[in-house]
Coordinates of C-alpha atoms in Angstrom, one line a residue:
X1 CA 126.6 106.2 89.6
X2 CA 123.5 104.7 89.8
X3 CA 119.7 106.4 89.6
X4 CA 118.4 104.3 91.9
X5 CA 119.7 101.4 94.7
X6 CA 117.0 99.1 95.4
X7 CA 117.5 97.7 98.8
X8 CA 115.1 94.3 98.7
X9 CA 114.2 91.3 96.4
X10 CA 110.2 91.1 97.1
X11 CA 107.4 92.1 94.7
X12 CA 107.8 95.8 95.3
X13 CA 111.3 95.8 94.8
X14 CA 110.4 94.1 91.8
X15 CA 107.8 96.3 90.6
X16 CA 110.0 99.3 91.6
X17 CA 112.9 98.2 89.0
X18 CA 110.0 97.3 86.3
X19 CA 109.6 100.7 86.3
X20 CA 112.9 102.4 86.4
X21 CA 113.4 100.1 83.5
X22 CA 110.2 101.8 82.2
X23 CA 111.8 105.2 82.7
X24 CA 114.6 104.6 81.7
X25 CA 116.9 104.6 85.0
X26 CA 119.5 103.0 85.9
X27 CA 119.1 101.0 89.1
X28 CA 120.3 98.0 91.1
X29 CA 118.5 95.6 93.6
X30 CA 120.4 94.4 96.1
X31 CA 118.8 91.3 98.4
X32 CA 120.2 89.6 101.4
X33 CA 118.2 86.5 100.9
X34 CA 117.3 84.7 97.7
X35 CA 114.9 86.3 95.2
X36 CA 111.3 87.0 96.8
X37 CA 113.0 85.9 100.0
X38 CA 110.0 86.1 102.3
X39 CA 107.6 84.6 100.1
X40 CA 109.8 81.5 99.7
X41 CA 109.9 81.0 103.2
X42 CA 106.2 81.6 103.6
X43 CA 104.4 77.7 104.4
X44 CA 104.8 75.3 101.8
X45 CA 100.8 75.2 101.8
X46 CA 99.9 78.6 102.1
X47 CA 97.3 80.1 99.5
X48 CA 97.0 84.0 99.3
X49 CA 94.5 85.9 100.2
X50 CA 94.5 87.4 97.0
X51 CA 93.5 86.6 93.7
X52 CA 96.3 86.6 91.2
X53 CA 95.8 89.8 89.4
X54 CA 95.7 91.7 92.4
X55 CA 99.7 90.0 92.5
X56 CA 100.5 91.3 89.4
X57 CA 103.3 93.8 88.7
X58 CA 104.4 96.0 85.7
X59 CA 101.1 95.1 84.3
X60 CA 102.2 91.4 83.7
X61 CA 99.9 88.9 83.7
X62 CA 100.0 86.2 86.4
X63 CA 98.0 83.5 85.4
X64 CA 96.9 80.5 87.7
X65 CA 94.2 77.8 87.5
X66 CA 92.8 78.5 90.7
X67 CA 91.4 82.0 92.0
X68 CA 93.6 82.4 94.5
X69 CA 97.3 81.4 94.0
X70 CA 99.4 79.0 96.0
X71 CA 103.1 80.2 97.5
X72 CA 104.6 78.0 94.8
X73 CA 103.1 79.4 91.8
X74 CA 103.5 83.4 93.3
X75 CA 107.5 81.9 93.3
X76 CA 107.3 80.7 89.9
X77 CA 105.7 83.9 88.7
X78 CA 107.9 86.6 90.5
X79 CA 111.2 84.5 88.9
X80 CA 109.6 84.5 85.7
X81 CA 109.2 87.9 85.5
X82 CA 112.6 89.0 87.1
X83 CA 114.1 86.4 84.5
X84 CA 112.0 87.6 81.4
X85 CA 112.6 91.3 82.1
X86 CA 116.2 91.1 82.8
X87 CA 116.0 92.7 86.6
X88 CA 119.7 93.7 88.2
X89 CA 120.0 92.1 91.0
X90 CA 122.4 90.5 93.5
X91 CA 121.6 88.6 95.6
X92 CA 122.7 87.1 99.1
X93 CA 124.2 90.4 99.7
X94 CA 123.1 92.2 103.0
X95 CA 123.3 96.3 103.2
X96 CA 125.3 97.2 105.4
X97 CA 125.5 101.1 106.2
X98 CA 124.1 104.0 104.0
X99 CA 126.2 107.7 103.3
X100 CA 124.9 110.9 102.2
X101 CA 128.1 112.0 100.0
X102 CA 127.6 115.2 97.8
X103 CA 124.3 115.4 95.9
X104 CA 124.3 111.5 96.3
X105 CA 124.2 108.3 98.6
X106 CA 127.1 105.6 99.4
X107 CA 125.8 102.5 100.0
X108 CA 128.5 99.3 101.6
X109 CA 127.0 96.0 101.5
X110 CA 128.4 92.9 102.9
X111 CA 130.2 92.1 99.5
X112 CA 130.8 95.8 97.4
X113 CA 130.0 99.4 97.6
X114 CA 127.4 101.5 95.2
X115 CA 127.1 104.8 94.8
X116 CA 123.4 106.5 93.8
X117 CA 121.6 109.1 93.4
X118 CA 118.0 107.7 95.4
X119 CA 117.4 104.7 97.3
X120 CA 114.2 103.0 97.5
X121 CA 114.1 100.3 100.5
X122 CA 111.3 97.9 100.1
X123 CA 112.1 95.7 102.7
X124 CA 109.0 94.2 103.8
X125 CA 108.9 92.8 107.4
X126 CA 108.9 89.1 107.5
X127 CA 112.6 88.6 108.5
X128 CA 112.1 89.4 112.4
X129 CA 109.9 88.0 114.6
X130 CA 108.1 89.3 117.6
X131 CA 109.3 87.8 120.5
X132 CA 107.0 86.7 123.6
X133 CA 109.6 87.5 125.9
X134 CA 108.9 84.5 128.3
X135 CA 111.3 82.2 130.2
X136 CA 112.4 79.2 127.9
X137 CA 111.5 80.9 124.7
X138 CA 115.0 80.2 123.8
X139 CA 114.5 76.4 123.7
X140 CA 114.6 74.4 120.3
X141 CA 111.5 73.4 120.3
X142 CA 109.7 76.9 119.7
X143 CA 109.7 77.8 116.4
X144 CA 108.6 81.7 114.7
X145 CA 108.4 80.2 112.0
X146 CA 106.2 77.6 110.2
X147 CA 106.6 75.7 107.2
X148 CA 105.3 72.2 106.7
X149 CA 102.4 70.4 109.3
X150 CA 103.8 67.1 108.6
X151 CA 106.7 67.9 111.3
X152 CA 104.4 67.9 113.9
X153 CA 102.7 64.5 113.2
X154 CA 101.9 62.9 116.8
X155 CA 102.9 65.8 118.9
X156 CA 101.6 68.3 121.3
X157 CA 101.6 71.3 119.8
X158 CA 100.6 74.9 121.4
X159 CA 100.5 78.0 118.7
X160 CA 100.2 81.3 119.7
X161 CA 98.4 84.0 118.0
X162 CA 94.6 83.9 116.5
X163 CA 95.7 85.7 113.2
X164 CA 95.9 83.8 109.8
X165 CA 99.6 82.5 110.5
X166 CA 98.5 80.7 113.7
X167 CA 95.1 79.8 112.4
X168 CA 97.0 78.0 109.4
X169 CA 99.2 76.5 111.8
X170 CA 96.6 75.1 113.8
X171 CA 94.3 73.2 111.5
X172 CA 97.2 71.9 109.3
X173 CA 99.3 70.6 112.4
X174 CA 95.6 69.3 113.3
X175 CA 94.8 67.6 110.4
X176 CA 98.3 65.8 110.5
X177 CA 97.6 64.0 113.8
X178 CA 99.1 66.9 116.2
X179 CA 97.7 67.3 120.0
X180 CA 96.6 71.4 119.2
X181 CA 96.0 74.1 121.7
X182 CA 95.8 77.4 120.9
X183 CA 96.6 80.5 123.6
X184 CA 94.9 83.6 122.5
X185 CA 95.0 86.7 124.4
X186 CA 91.8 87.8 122.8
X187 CA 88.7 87.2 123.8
X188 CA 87.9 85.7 119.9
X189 CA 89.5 84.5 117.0
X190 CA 90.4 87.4 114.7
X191 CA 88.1 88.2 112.1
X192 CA 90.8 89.1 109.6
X193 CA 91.6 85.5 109.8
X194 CA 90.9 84.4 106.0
X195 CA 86.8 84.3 105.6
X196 CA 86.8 80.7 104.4
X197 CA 89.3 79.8 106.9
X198 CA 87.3 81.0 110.3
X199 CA 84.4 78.8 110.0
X200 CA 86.8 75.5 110.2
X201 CA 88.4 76.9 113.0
X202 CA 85.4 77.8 114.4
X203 CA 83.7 75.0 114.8
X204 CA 86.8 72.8 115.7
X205 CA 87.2 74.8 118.5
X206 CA 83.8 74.1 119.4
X207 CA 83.5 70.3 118.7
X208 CA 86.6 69.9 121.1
X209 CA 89.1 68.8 118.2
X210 CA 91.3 71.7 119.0
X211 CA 91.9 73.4 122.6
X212 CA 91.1 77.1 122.6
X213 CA 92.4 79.5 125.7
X214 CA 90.8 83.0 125.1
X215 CA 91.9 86.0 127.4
X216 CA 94.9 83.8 127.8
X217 CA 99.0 84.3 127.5
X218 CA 101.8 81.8 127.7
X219 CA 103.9 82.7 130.4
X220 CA 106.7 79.6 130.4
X221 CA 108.6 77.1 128.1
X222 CA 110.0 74.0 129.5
X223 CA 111.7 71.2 127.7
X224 CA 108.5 68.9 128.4
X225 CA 105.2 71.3 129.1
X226 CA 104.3 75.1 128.9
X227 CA 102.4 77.4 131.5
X228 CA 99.3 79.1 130.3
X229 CA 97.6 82.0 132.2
X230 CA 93.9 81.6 131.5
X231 CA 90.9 83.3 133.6
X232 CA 90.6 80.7 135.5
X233 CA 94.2 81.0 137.0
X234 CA 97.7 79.5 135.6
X235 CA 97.1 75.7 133.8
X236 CA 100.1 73.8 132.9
X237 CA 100.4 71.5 130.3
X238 CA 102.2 68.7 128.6
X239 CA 104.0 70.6 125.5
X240 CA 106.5 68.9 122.2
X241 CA 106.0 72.3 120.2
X242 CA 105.8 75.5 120.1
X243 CA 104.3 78.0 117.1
X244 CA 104.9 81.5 118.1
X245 CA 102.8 83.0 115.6
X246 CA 103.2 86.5 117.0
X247 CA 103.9 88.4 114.0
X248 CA 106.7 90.4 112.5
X249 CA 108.0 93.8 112.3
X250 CA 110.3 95.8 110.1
X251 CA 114.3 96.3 110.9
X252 CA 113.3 99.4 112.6
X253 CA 117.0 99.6 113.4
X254 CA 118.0 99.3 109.8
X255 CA 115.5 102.6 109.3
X256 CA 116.8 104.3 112.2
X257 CA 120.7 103.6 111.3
X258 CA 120.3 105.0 107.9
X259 CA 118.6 108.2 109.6
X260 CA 114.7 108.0 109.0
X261 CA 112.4 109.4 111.6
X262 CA 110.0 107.4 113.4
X263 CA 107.2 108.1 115.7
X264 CA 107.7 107.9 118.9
X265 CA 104.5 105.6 119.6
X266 CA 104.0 102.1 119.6
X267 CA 103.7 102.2 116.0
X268 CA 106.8 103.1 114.8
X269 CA 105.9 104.3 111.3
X270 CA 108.5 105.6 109.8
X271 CA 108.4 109.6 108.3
X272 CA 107.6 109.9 104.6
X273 CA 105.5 112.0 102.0
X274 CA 102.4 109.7 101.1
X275 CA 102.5 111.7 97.3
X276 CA 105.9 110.6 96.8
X277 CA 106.6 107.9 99.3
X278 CA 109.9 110.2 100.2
X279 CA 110.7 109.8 103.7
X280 CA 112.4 112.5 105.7
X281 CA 116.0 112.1 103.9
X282 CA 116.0 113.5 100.3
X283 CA 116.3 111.2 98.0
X284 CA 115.2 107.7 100.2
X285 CA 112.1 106.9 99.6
X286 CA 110.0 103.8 101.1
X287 CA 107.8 101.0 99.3
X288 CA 105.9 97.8 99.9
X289 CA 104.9 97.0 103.7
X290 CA 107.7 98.7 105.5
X291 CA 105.6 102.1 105.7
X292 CA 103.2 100.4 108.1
X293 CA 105.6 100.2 110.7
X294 CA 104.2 97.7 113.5
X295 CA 100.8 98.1 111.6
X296 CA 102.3 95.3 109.2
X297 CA 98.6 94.5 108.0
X298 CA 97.6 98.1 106.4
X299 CA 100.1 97.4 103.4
X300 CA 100.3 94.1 100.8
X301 CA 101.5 93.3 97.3
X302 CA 97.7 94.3 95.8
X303 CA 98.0 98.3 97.4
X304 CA 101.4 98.9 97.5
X305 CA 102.2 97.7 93.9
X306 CA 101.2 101.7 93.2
X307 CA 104.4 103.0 95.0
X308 CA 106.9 102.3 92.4
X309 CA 105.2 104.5 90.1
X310 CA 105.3 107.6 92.5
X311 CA 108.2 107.0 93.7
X312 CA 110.0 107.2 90.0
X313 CA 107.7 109.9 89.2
X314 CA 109.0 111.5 91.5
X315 CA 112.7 111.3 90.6
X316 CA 111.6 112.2 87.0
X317 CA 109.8 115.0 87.7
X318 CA 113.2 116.3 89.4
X319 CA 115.4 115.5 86.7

């Protein structure tokens, strides 16, 4: 019988068994992926937004050479720390259904079952894109995810989006020797796009080095060109490549299998005390970005790292 089941790998599910260690609890994490699992499939050039102590958990130091740290050193320093501190936890093991039993929980996974007392589920929401919903979106050549520009050398690529994914996408894919065009349905490029990032785009956009459609939505994917609707009426263009970078959401159906309440707007955020991070089943509790719901950019690593300490403060104080 276990304190606590920690259902996902990432930082706060790392930070959440740092402190049940801390307190003394017993406790398993249980990933489907590999450890950190959507950080290592984050773009091999990415750099965080975030300086490194603001990626710090269970007060241990991460220590870079630059300000801001690079996907591979945030992999090196999450393994570190789940090596160096001895963390449970399986991994490539998927959860499968969740059981209240008694005064405690059930839990079947795709290779055992567990039994505990709480669950925490800290399982982020990188693992399911946000589809366009267009004919041909199917194809190959359209891809949700991104991970390294030199792919794309010599092709025509169209990315979707005007958030820091697609911006990335864009200028690396650019600066390869891709054929960019970007479809935003906005009438700008976001301004959360990374402050030393928005300039470049900026002013590529303006010298004519990449092709900008604001107000605008892809419509169609064809083996050989896409259809844009712009302002001006519906364009079509000669298209390799596709880079949906439309976002991703949370396994709202996970949530909603196990038994935790959404709202019943577009946003989807899941029911929980924000003193405890207990959600509407006694004894499940959320942490990391999952609380946002489709509001995936309220929550990161730097001010969610605080939820493993009220969440085991919480089972504490009822012990």
């Amino acid at each position: 019988m276990l304190d606590i089941f920690i259902i996902g790998g990432g930082p706060i599910g790392l930070a959440c068994a740092l402190q049940a260690q801390k307190a003394g609890l017993s406790y398993i994490i249980v990933e489907k992926g590999c450890l950190v699992n959507s950080l290592y499939n984050y773009p091999t050039t990415m750099t965080f937004f975030s300086t490194s102590e603001l990626l710090e958990i269970g007060g241990i130091p991460f220590v870079t050479i630059s300000n801001k740290p690079k996907r591979a050193e945030a992999l090196e320093y999450y393994r570190r720390v789940a090596f160096s501190n001895s963390i449970k936890t399986n991994l490539f093991e998927e959860v499968l259904s969740v059981n209240k039993t008694d005064e405690h929980y059930t839990i079947g996974t795709s290779k055992g079952t567990y039994e505990a007392k709480n669950i925490i589920v800290a399982t982020g929401f990188y693992d399911i894109a946000n589809k366009l919903n267009i004919p041909g979106e199917e194809l190959p050549k359209v891809k949700h995810y991104y991970d390294d520009p030199h792919y794309y050398a010599l092709q025509k690529v169209v990315v979707v989006g005007s958030s820091n994914s697609a911006i990335d996408v864009a200028l690396e894919t650019w600066r390869k020797g891709a054929e960019v065009t970007l479809v935003i349905r906005d009438a700008e490029v976001s301004h959360r796009v990374k402050y030393w990032v928005r300039p470049d785009i900026l002013n590529r956009i303006k010298e004519g080095s990449i092709k900008a459609y604001f107000n605008s939505n892809l419509t169609a994917i064809r083996e050989q060109d896409v259809e844009i609707q712009t302002p001006e009426g519906k364009i079509t263009i000669p298209n390799d490549f596709v880079m949906a970078m439309t976002g991703y959401r949370p396994n709202f159906e996970f949530l909603k299998k196990i038994g935790i309440n959404l709202s019943t707007d577009a946003k989807l955020l899941p029911e929980y005390n924000k003193e405890t991070m207990e959600t509407n089943l006694k004894g499940i509790y959320l942490a990391g970005v999952v609380c946002g719901g489709m509001d995936t950019h309220l929550w990161f690593i730097e001010n969610s790292r605080i939820h493993a300490e009220m969440i085991v403060g919480d089972i504490v104080r009822k012990r």
